[in-house]
PDB file of C-alpha atoms in Angstrom:
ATOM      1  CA  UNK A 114     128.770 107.777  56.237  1.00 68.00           C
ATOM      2  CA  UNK A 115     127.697 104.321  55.418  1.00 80.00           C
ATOM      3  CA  UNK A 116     124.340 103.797  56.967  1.00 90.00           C
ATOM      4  CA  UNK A 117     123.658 100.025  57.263  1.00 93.00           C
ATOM      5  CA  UNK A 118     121.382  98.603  59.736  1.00 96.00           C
ATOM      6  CA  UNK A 119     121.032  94.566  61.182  1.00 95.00           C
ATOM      7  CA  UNK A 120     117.687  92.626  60.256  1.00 96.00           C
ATOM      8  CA  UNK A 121     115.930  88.927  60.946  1.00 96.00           C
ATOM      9  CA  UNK A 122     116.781  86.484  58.430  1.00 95.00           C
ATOM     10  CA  UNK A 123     120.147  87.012  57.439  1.00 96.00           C
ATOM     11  CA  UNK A 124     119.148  90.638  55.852  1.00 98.00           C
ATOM     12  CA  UNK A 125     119.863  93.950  56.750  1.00 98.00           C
ATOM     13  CA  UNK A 126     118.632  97.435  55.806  1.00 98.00           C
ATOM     14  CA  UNK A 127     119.904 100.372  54.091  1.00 97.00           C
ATOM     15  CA  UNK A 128     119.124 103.655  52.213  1.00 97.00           C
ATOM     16  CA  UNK A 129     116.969 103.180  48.973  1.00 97.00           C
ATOM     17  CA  UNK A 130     118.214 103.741  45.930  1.00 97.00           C
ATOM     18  CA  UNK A 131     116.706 105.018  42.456  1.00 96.00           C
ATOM     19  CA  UNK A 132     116.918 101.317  40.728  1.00 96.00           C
ATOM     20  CA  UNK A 133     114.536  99.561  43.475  1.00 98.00           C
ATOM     21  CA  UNK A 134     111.291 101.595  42.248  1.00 98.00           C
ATOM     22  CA  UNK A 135     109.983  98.528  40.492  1.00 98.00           C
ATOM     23  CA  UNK A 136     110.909  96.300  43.359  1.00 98.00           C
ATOM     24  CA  UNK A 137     109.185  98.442  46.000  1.00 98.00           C
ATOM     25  CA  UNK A 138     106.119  98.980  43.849  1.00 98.00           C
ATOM     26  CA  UNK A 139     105.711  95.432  43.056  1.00 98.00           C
ATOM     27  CA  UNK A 140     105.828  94.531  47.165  1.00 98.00           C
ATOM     28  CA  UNK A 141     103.928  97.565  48.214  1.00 97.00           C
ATOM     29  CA  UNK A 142     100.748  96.029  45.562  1.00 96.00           C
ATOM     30  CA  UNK A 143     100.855  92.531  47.460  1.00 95.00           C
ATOM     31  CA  UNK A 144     100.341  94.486  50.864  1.00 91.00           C
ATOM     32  CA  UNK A 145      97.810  96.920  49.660  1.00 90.00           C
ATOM     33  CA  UNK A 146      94.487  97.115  47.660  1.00 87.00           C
ATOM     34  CA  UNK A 147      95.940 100.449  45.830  1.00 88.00           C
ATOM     35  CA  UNK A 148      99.496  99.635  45.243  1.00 91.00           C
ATOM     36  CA  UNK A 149     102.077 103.165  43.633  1.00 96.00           C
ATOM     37  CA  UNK A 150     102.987 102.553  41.059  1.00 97.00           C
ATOM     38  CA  UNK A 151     107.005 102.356  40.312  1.00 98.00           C
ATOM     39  CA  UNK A 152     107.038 106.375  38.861  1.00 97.00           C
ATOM     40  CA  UNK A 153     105.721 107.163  42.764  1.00 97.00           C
ATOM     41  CA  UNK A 154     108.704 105.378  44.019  1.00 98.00           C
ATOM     42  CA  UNK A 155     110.856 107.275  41.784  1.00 98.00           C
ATOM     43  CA  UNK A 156     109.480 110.530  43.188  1.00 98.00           C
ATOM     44  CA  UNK A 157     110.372 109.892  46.739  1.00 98.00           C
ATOM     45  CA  UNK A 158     113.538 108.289  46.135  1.00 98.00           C
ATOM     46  CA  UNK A 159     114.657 111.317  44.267  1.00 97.00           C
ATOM     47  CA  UNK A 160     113.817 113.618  47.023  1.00 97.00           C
ATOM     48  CA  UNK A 161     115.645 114.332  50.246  1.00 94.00           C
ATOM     49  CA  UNK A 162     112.957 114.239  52.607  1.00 96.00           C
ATOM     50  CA  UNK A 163     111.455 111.357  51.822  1.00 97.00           C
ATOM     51  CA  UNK A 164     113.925 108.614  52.421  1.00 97.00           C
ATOM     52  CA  UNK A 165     113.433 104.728  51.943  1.00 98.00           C
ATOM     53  CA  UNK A 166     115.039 102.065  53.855  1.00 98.00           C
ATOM     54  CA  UNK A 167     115.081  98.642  52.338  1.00 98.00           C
ATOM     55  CA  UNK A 168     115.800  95.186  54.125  1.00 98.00           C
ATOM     56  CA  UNK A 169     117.974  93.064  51.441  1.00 98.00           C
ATOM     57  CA  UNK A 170     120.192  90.626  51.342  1.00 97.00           C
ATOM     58  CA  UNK A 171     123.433  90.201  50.632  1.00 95.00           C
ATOM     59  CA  UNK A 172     122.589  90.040  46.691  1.00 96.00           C
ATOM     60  CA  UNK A 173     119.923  93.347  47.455  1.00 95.00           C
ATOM     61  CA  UNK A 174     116.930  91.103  47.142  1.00 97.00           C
ATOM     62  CA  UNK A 175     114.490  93.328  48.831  1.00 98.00           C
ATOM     63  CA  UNK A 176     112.057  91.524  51.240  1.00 98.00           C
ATOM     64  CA  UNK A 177     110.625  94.655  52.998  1.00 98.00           C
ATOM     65  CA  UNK A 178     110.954  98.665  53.174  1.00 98.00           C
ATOM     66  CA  UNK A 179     109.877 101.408  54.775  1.00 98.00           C
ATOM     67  CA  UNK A 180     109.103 105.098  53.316  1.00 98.00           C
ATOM     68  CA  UNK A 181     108.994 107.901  55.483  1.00 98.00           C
ATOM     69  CA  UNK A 182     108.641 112.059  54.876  1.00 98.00           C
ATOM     70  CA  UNK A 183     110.637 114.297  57.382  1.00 97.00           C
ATOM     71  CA  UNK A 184     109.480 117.928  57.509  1.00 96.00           C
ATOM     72  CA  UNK A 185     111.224 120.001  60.434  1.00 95.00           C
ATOM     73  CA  UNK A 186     110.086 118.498  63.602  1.00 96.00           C
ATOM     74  CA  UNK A 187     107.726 115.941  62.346  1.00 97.00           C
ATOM     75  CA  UNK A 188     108.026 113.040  60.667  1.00 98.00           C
ATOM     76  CA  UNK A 189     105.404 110.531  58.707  1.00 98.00           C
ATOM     77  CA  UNK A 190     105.397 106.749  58.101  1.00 98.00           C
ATOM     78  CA  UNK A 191     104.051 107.069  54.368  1.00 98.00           C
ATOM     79  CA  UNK A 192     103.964 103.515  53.799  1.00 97.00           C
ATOM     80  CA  UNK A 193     105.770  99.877  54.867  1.00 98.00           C
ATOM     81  CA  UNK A 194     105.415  96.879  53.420  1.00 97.00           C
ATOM     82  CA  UNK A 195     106.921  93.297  53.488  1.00 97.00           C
ATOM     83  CA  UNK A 196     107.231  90.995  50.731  1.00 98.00           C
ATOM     84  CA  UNK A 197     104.748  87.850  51.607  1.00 97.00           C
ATOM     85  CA  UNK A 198     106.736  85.285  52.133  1.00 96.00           C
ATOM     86  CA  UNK A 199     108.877  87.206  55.012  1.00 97.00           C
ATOM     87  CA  UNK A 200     105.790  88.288  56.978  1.00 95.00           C
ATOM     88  CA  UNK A 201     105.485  87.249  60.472  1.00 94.00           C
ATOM     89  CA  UNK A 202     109.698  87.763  60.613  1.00 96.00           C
ATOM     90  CA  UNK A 203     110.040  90.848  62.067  1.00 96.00           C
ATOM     91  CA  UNK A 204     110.966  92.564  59.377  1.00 98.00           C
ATOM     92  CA  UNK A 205     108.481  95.453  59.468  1.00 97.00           C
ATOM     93  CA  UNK A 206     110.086  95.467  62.823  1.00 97.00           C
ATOM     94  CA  UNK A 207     113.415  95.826  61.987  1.00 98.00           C
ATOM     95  CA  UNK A 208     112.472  98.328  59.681  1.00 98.00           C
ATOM     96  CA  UNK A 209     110.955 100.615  62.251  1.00 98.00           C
ATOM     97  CA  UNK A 210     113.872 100.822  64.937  1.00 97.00           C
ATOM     98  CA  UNK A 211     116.099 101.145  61.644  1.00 97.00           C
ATOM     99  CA  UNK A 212     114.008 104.241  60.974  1.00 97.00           C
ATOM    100  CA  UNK A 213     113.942 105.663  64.496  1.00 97.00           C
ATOM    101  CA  UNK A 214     117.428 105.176  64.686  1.00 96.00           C
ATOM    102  CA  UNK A 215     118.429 106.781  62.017  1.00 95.00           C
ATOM    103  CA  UNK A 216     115.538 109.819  63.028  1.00 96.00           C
ATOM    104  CA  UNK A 217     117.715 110.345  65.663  1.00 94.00           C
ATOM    105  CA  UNK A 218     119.865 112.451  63.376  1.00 91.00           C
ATOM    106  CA  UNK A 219     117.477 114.915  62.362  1.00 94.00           C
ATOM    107  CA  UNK A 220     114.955 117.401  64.275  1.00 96.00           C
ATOM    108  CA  UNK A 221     111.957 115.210  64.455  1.00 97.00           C
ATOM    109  CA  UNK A 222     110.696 115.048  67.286  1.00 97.00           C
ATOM    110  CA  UNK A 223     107.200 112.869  66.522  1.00 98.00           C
ATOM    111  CA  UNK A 224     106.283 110.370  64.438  1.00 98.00           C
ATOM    112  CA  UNK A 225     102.550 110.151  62.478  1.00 98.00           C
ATOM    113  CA  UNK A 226     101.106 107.284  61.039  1.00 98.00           C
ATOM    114  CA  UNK A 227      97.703 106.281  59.193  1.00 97.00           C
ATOM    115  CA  UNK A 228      96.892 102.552  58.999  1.00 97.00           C
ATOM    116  CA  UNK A 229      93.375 100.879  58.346  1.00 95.00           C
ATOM    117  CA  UNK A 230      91.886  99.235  61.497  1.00 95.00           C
ATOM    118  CA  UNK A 231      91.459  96.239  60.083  1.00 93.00           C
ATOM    119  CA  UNK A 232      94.995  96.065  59.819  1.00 94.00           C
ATOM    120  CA  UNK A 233      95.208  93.793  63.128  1.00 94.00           C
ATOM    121  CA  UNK A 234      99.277  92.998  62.061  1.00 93.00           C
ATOM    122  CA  UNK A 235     100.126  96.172  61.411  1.00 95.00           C
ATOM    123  CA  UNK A 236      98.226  97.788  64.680  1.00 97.00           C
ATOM    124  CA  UNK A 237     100.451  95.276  66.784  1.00 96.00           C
ATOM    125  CA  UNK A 238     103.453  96.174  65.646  1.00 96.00           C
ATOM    126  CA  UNK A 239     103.021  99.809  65.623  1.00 98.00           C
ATOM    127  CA  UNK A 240     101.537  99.878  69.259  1.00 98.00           C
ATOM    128  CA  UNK A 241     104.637  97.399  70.322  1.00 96.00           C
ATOM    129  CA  UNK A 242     106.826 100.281  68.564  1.00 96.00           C
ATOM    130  CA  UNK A 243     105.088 103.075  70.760  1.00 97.00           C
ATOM    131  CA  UNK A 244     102.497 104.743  68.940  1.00 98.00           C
ATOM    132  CA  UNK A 245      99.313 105.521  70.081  1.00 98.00           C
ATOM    133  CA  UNK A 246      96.391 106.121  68.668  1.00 98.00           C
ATOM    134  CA  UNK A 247      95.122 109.634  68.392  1.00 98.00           C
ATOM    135  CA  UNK A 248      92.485 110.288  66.456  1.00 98.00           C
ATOM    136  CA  UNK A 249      90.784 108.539  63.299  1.00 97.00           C
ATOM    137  CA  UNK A 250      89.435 109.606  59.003  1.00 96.00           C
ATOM    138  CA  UNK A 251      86.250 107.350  58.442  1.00 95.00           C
ATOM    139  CA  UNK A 252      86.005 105.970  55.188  1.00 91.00           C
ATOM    140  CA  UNK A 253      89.920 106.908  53.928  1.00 92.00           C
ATOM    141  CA  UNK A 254      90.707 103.944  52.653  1.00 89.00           C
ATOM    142  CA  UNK A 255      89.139 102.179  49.636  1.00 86.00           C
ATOM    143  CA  UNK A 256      88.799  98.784  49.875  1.00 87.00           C
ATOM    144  CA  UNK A 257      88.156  96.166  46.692  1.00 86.00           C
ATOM    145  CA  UNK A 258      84.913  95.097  47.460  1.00 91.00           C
ATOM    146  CA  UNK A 259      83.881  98.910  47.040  1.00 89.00           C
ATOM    147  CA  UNK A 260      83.517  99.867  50.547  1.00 92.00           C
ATOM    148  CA  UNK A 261      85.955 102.175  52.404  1.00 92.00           C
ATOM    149  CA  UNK A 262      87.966 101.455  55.771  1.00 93.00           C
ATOM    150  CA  UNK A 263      88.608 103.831  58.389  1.00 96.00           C
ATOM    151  CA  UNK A 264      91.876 104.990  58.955  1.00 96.00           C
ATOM    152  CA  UNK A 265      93.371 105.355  62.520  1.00 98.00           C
ATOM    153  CA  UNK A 266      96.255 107.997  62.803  1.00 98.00           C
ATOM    154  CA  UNK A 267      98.769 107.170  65.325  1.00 98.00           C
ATOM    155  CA  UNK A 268     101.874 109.422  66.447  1.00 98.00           C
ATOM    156  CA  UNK A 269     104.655 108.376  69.144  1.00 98.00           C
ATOM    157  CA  UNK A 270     107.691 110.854  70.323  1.00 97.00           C
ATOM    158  CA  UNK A 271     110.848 110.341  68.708  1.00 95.00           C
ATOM    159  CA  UNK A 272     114.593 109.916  70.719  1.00 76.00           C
TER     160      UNK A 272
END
């Protein structure tokens, strides 16, 4: 089954694949103070459970993808990110109901997230999407000018 997905722009999203670890890893470290490295990507491209969807174009220029970890009924938002210049485009969006969509397929039945909250974009989108938030981790995330952001965890049901 050919899973293919439509996206803003002109791009759409599909399944990962082993070749865009450097891509991924290069976007993830403009979103985030502690980018993976490319080996990371590897890792969860190579596994079953842990499935990346990508929104390319027509040439597979990635602008944005989304990582995710399904165990039984529950399901995790690892990471997303968005190349810079295709913020604000809806492409985390896209990504999302991509995600959810193809969730639908599987036994999860929630979805988890952990996202800084000073992440006012990200916050937006994800409460638009239907999480929630429901509880938080003080000082999880390290920040570059040595301090450490908490981290809100949000879940919303799935289907």
């Amino acid at each position: 089954m050919i899973k293919l997905w439509m996206a803003p722009g002109g791009l759409h999203i599909e399944p990962g694949k082993m070749g865009d670890a450097k891509d991924l890893a290069r976007i993830h470290a403009q979103g985030f103070y502690r980018g993976w490295p490319a080996g990371e990507f590897e890792g969860f491209l190579a596994e079953a459970n842990t499935p990346v969807y990508v929104a390319c174009d027509a040439k597979r220029r990635i602008a944005g993808f989304a990582l995710i970890r399904v165990v039984e009924d529950e399901s995790e938002l690892l990471t997303i990110a968005v190349d810079p210049k295709w913020r604000g485009k809806r492409v985390g969006e896209a990504l999302l109901r991509a995600v959810f969509d193809d969730l639908l397929l599987t036994p999860a039945k929630r979805m988890f997230l952990e996202v800084s909250e000073e992440n006012a974009a990200a916050i937006k989108l994800y409460t638009r999407q239907g999480f929630a938030t429901i509880s938080s981790r003080k000082g999880y995330y390290a920040k570059a000018d040595g301090s450490a952001a908490t981290a809100l965890v949000m879940a919303r049901d799935l289907g």
